[in-house]
mmCIF file of C-alpha atoms in Angstrom:
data_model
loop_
_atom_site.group_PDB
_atom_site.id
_atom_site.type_symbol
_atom_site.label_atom_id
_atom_site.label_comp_id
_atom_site.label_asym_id
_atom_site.label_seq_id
_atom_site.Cartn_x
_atom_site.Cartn_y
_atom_site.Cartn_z
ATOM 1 C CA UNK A 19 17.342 -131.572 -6.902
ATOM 2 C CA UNK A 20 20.643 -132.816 -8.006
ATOM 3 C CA UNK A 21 21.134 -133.758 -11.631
ATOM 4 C CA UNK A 22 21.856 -136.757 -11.305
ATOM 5 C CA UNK A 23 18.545 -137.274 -9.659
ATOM 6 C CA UNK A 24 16.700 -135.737 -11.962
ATOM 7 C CA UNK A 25 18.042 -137.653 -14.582
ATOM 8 C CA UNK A 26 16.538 -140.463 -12.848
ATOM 9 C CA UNK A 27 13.699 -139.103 -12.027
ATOM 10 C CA UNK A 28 13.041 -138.731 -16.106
ATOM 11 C CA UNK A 29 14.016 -142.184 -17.149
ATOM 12 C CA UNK A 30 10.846 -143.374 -14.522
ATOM 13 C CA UNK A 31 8.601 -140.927 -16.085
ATOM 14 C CA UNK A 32 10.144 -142.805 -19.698
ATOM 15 C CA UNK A 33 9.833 -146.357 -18.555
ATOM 16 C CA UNK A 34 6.120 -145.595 -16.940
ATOM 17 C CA UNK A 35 5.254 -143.574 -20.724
ATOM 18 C CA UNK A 36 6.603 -146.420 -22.439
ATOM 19 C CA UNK A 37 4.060 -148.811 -20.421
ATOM 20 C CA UNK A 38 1.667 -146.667 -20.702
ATOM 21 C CA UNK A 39 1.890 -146.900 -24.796
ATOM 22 C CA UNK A 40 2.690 -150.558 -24.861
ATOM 23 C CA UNK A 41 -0.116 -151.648 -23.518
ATOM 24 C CA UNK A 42 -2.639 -149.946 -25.624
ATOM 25 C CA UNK A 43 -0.490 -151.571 -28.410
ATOM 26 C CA UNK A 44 -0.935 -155.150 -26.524
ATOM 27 C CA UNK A 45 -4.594 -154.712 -25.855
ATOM 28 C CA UNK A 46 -5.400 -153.226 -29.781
ATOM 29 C CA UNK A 47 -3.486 -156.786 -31.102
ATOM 30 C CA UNK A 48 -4.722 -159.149 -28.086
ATOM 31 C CA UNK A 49 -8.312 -158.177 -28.990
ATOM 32 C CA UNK A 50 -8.710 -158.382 -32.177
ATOM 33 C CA UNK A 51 -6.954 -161.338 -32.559
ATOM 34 C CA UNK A 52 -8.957 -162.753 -29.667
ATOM 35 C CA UNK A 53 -12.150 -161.712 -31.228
ATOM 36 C CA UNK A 54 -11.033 -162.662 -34.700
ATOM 37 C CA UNK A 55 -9.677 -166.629 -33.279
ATOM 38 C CA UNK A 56 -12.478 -166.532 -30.470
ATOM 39 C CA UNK A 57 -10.321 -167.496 -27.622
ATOM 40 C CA UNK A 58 -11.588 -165.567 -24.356
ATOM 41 C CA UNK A 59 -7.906 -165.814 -22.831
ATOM 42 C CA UNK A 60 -6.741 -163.723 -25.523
ATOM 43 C CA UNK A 61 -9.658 -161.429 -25.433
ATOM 44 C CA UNK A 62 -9.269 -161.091 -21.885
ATOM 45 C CA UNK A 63 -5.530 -160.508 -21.771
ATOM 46 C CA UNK A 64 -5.998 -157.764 -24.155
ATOM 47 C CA UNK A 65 -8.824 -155.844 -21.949
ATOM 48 C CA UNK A 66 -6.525 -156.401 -19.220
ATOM 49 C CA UNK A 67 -3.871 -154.703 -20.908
ATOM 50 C CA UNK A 68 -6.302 -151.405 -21.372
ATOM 51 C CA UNK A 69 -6.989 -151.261 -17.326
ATOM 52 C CA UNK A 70 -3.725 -151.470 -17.029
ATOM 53 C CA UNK A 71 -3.396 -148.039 -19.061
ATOM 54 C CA UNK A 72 -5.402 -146.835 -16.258
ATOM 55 C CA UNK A 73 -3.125 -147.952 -13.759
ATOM 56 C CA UNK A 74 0.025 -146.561 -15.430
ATOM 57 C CA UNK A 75 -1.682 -143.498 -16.030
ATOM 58 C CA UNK A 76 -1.899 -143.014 -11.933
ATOM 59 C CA UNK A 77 1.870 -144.352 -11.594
ATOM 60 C CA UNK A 78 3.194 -141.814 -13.950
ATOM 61 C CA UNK A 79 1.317 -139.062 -11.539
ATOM 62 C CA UNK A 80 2.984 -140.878 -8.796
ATOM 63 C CA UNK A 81 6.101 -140.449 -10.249
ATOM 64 C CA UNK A 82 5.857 -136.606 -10.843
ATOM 65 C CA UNK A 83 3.868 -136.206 -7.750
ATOM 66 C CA UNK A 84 7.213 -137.876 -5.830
ATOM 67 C CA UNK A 85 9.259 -135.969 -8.137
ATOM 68 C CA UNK A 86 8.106 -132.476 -7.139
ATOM 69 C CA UNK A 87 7.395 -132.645 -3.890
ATOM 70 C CA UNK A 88 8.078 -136.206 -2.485
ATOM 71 C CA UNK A 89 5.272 -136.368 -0.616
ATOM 72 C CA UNK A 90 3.804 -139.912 0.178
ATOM 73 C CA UNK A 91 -0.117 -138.858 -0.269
ATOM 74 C CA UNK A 92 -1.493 -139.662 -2.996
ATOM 75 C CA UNK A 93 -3.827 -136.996 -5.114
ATOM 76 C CA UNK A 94 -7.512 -137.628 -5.700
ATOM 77 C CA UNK A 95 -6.473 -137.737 -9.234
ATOM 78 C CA UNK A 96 -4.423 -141.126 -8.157
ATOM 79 C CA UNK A 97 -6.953 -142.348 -5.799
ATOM 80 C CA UNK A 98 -9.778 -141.984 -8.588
ATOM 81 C CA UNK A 99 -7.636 -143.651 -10.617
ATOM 82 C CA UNK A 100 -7.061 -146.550 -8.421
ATOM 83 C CA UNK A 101 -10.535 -147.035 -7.865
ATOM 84 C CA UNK A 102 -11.500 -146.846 -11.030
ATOM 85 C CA UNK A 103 -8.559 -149.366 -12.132
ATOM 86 C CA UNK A 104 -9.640 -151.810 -9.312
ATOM 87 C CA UNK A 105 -13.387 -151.570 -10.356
ATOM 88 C CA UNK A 106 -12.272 -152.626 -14.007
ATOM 89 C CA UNK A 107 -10.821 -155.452 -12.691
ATOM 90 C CA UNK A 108 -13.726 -156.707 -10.905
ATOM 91 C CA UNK A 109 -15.787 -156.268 -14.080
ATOM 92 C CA UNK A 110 -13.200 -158.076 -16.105
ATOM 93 C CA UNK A 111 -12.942 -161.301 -13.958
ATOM 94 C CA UNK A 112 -16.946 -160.965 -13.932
ATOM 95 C CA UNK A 113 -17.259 -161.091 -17.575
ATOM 96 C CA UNK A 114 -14.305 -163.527 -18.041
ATOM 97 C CA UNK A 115 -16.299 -165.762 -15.756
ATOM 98 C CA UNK A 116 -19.331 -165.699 -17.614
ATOM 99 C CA UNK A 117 -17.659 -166.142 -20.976
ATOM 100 C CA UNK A 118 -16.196 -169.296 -19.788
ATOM 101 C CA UNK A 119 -19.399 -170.937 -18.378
ATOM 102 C CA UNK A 120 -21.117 -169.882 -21.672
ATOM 103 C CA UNK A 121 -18.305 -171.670 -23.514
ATOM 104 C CA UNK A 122 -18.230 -174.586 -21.288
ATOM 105 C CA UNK A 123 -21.867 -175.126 -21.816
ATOM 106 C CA UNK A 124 -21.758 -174.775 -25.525
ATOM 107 C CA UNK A 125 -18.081 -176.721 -25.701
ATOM 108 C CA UNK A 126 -16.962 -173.639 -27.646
ATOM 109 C CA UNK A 127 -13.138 -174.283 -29.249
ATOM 110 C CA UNK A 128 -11.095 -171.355 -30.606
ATOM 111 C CA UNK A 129 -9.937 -171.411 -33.718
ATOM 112 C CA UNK A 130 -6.484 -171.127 -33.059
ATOM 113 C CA UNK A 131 -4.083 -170.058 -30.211
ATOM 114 C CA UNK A 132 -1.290 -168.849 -32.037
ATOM 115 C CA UNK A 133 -1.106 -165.603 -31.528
ATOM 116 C CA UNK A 134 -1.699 -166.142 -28.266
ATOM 117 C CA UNK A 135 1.388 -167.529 -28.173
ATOM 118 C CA UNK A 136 3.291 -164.846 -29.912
ATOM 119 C CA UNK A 137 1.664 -162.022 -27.797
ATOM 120 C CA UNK A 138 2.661 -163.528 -24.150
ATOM 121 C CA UNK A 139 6.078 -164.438 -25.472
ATOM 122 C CA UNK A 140 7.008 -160.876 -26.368
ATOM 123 C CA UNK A 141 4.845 -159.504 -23.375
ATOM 124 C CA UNK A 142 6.883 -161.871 -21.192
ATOM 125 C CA UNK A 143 10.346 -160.507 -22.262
ATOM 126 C CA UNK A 144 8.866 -156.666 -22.215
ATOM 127 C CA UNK A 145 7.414 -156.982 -18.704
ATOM 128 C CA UNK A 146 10.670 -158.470 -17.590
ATOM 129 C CA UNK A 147 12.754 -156.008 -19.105
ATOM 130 C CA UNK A 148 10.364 -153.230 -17.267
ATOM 131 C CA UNK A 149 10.545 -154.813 -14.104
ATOM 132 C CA UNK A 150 14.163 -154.853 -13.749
ATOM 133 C CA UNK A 151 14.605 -151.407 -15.453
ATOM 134 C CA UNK A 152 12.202 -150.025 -13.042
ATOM 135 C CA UNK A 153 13.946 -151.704 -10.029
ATOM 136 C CA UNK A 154 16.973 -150.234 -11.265
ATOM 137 C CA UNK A 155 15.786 -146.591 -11.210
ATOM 138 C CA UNK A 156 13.471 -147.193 -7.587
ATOM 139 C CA UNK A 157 16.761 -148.085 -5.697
ATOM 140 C CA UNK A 158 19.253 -145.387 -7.256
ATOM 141 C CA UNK A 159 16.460 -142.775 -6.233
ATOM 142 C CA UNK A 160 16.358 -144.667 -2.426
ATOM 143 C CA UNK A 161 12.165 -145.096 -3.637
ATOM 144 C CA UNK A 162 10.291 -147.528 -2.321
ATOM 145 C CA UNK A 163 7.265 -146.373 -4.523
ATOM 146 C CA UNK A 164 9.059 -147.292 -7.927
ATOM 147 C CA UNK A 165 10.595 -150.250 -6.606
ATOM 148 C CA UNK A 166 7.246 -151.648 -5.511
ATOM 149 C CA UNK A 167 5.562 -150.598 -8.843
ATOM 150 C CA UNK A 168 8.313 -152.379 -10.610
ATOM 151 C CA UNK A 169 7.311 -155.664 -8.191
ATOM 152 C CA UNK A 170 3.728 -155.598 -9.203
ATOM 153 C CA UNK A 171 5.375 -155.642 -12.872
ATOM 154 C CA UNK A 172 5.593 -159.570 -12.148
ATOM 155 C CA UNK A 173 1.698 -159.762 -11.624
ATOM 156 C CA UNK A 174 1.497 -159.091 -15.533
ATOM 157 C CA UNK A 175 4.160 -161.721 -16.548
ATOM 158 C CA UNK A 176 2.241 -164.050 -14.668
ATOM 159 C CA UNK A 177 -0.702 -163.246 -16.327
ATOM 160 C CA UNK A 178 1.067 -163.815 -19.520
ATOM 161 C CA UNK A 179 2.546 -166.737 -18.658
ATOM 162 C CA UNK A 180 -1.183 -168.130 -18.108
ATOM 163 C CA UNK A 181 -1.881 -167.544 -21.617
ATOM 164 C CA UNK A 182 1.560 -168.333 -23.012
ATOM 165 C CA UNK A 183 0.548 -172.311 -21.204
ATOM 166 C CA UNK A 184 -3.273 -172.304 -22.503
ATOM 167 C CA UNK A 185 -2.482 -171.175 -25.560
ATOM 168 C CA UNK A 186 0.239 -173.820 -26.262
ATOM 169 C CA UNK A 187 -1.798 -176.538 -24.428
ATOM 170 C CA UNK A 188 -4.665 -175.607 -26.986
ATOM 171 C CA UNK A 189 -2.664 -175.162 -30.287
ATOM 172 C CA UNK A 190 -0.485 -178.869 -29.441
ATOM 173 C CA UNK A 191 -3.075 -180.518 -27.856
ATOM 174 C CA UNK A 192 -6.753 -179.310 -29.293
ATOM 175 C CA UNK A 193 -7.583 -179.571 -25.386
ATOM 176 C CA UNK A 194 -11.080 -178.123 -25.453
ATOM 177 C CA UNK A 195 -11.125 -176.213 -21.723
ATOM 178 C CA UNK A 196 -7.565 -175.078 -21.982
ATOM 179 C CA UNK A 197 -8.862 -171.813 -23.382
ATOM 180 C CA UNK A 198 -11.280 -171.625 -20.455
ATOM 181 C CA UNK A 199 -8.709 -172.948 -18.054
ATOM 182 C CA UNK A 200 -6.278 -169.339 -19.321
ATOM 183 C CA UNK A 201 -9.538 -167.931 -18.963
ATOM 184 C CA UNK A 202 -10.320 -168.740 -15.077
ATOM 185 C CA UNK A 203 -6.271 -167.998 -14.388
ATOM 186 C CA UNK A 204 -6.952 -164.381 -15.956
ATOM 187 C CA UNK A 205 -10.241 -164.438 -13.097
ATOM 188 C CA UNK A 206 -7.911 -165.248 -10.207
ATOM 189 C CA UNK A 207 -5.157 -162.585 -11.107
ATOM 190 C CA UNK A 208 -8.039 -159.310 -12.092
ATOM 191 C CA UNK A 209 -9.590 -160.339 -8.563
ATOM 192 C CA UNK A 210 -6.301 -159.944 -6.718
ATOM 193 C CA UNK A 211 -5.011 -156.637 -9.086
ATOM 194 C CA UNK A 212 -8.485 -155.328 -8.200
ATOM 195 C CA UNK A 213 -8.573 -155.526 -4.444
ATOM 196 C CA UNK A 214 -4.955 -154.136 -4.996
ATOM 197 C CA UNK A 215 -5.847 -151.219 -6.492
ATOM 198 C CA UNK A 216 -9.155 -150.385 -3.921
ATOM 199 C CA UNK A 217 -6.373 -151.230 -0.934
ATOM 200 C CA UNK A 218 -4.032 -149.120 -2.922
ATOM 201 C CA UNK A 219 -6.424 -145.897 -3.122
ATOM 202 C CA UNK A 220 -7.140 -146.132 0.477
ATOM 203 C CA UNK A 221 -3.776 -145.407 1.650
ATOM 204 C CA UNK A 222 -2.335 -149.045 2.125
ATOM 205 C CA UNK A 223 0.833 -149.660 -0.035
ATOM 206 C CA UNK A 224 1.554 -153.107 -1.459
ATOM 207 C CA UNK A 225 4.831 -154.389 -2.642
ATOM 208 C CA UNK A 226 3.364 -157.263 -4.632
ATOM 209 C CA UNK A 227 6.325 -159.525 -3.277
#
């Protein structure tokens, strides 16, 4: 393997660690401050942030699977992975679903959305700053792999994008169901990241254009 190569192949493995590590940061903060302000979008957002652990934990063995070998089968340890990640999802847009009937029915309000605001902000300008990083690296290397991991990137500024609007909705407007509304947009996005990640571990590739 040329150096230069390798050198590349290392700042993937950095930028899929560095994932890896932000979002068990994101999902500690997006929790507890979801619990603590009971707003489900938050809650949710930070639970989505831990499956998403799982999933970077597969593309980082995708990366030094690719790296050693570059063969384009994935490992049981990925497929598990996948399966496990896409199974996640399903229970997350489950329980996000129920959460927001129960608050509909009791006209539950958060306390506040603020942080919710905060947390998609910065995730918004991470998540970009991945996604074009990780481009950057998939088409020095000639990898369609990295380059379509990097696409999927824009799945999770979507997702914060949701929040960043109920949350702001919520904190200018008191709007009761915009908290549930983040919530049902969370639902829609898990379904689709979890039929990914099943399509994913049974051999089909998806470049999340």
């Amino acid at each position: 393997m040329m150096a230069n190569e390798e050198k590349l192949y290392r700042k993937a493995l950095l930028l899929s660690l560095f994932t890896i590590f932000y979002n068990i940061v994101e999902g500690i903060v997006s929790m507890f401050f979801g619990y603590q302000d009971e707003t489900l979008a938050l809650f949710g957002f930070g639970v989505d942030s831990f499956i998403e652990v799982l999933s970077g934990v597969g593309i980082f063995m995708m990366i030094l699977r690719i790296r050693k070998n570059q063969t384009m089968e994935k490992s049981k340890f990925e497929q598990t992975a996948l399966k496990i990640t896409g199974t996640a999802f399903y229970l997350l847009a489950v329980g996000l679903f129920v959460g927001s009937v129960i608050n509909i029915i009791t006209q539950h309000k958060p306390e506040t959305t603020r942080w919710g605001i905060i947390i998609s902000i910065l995730s918004i300008l991470i998540m970009f700053w991945l996604m074009q990083s990780k481009r950057k690296v998939g088409r020095e290397l000639d990898s369609e792999p990295i380059i379509a991991d990097a696409n999927c990137t824009k799945v999770c500024i979507y997702m914060s994008v949701v929040l960043l609007l109920s949350s702001l909705i919520y904190e200018i407007t008191g709007f009761a169901y915009a908290d549930v509304i983040g919530s049902i947009g969370l639902i829609y996005f898990s379904i689709s990241e979890g039929k990914e990640a099943f399509e994913k571990s049974q051999g089909k590739e998806c470049s999340c254009d």
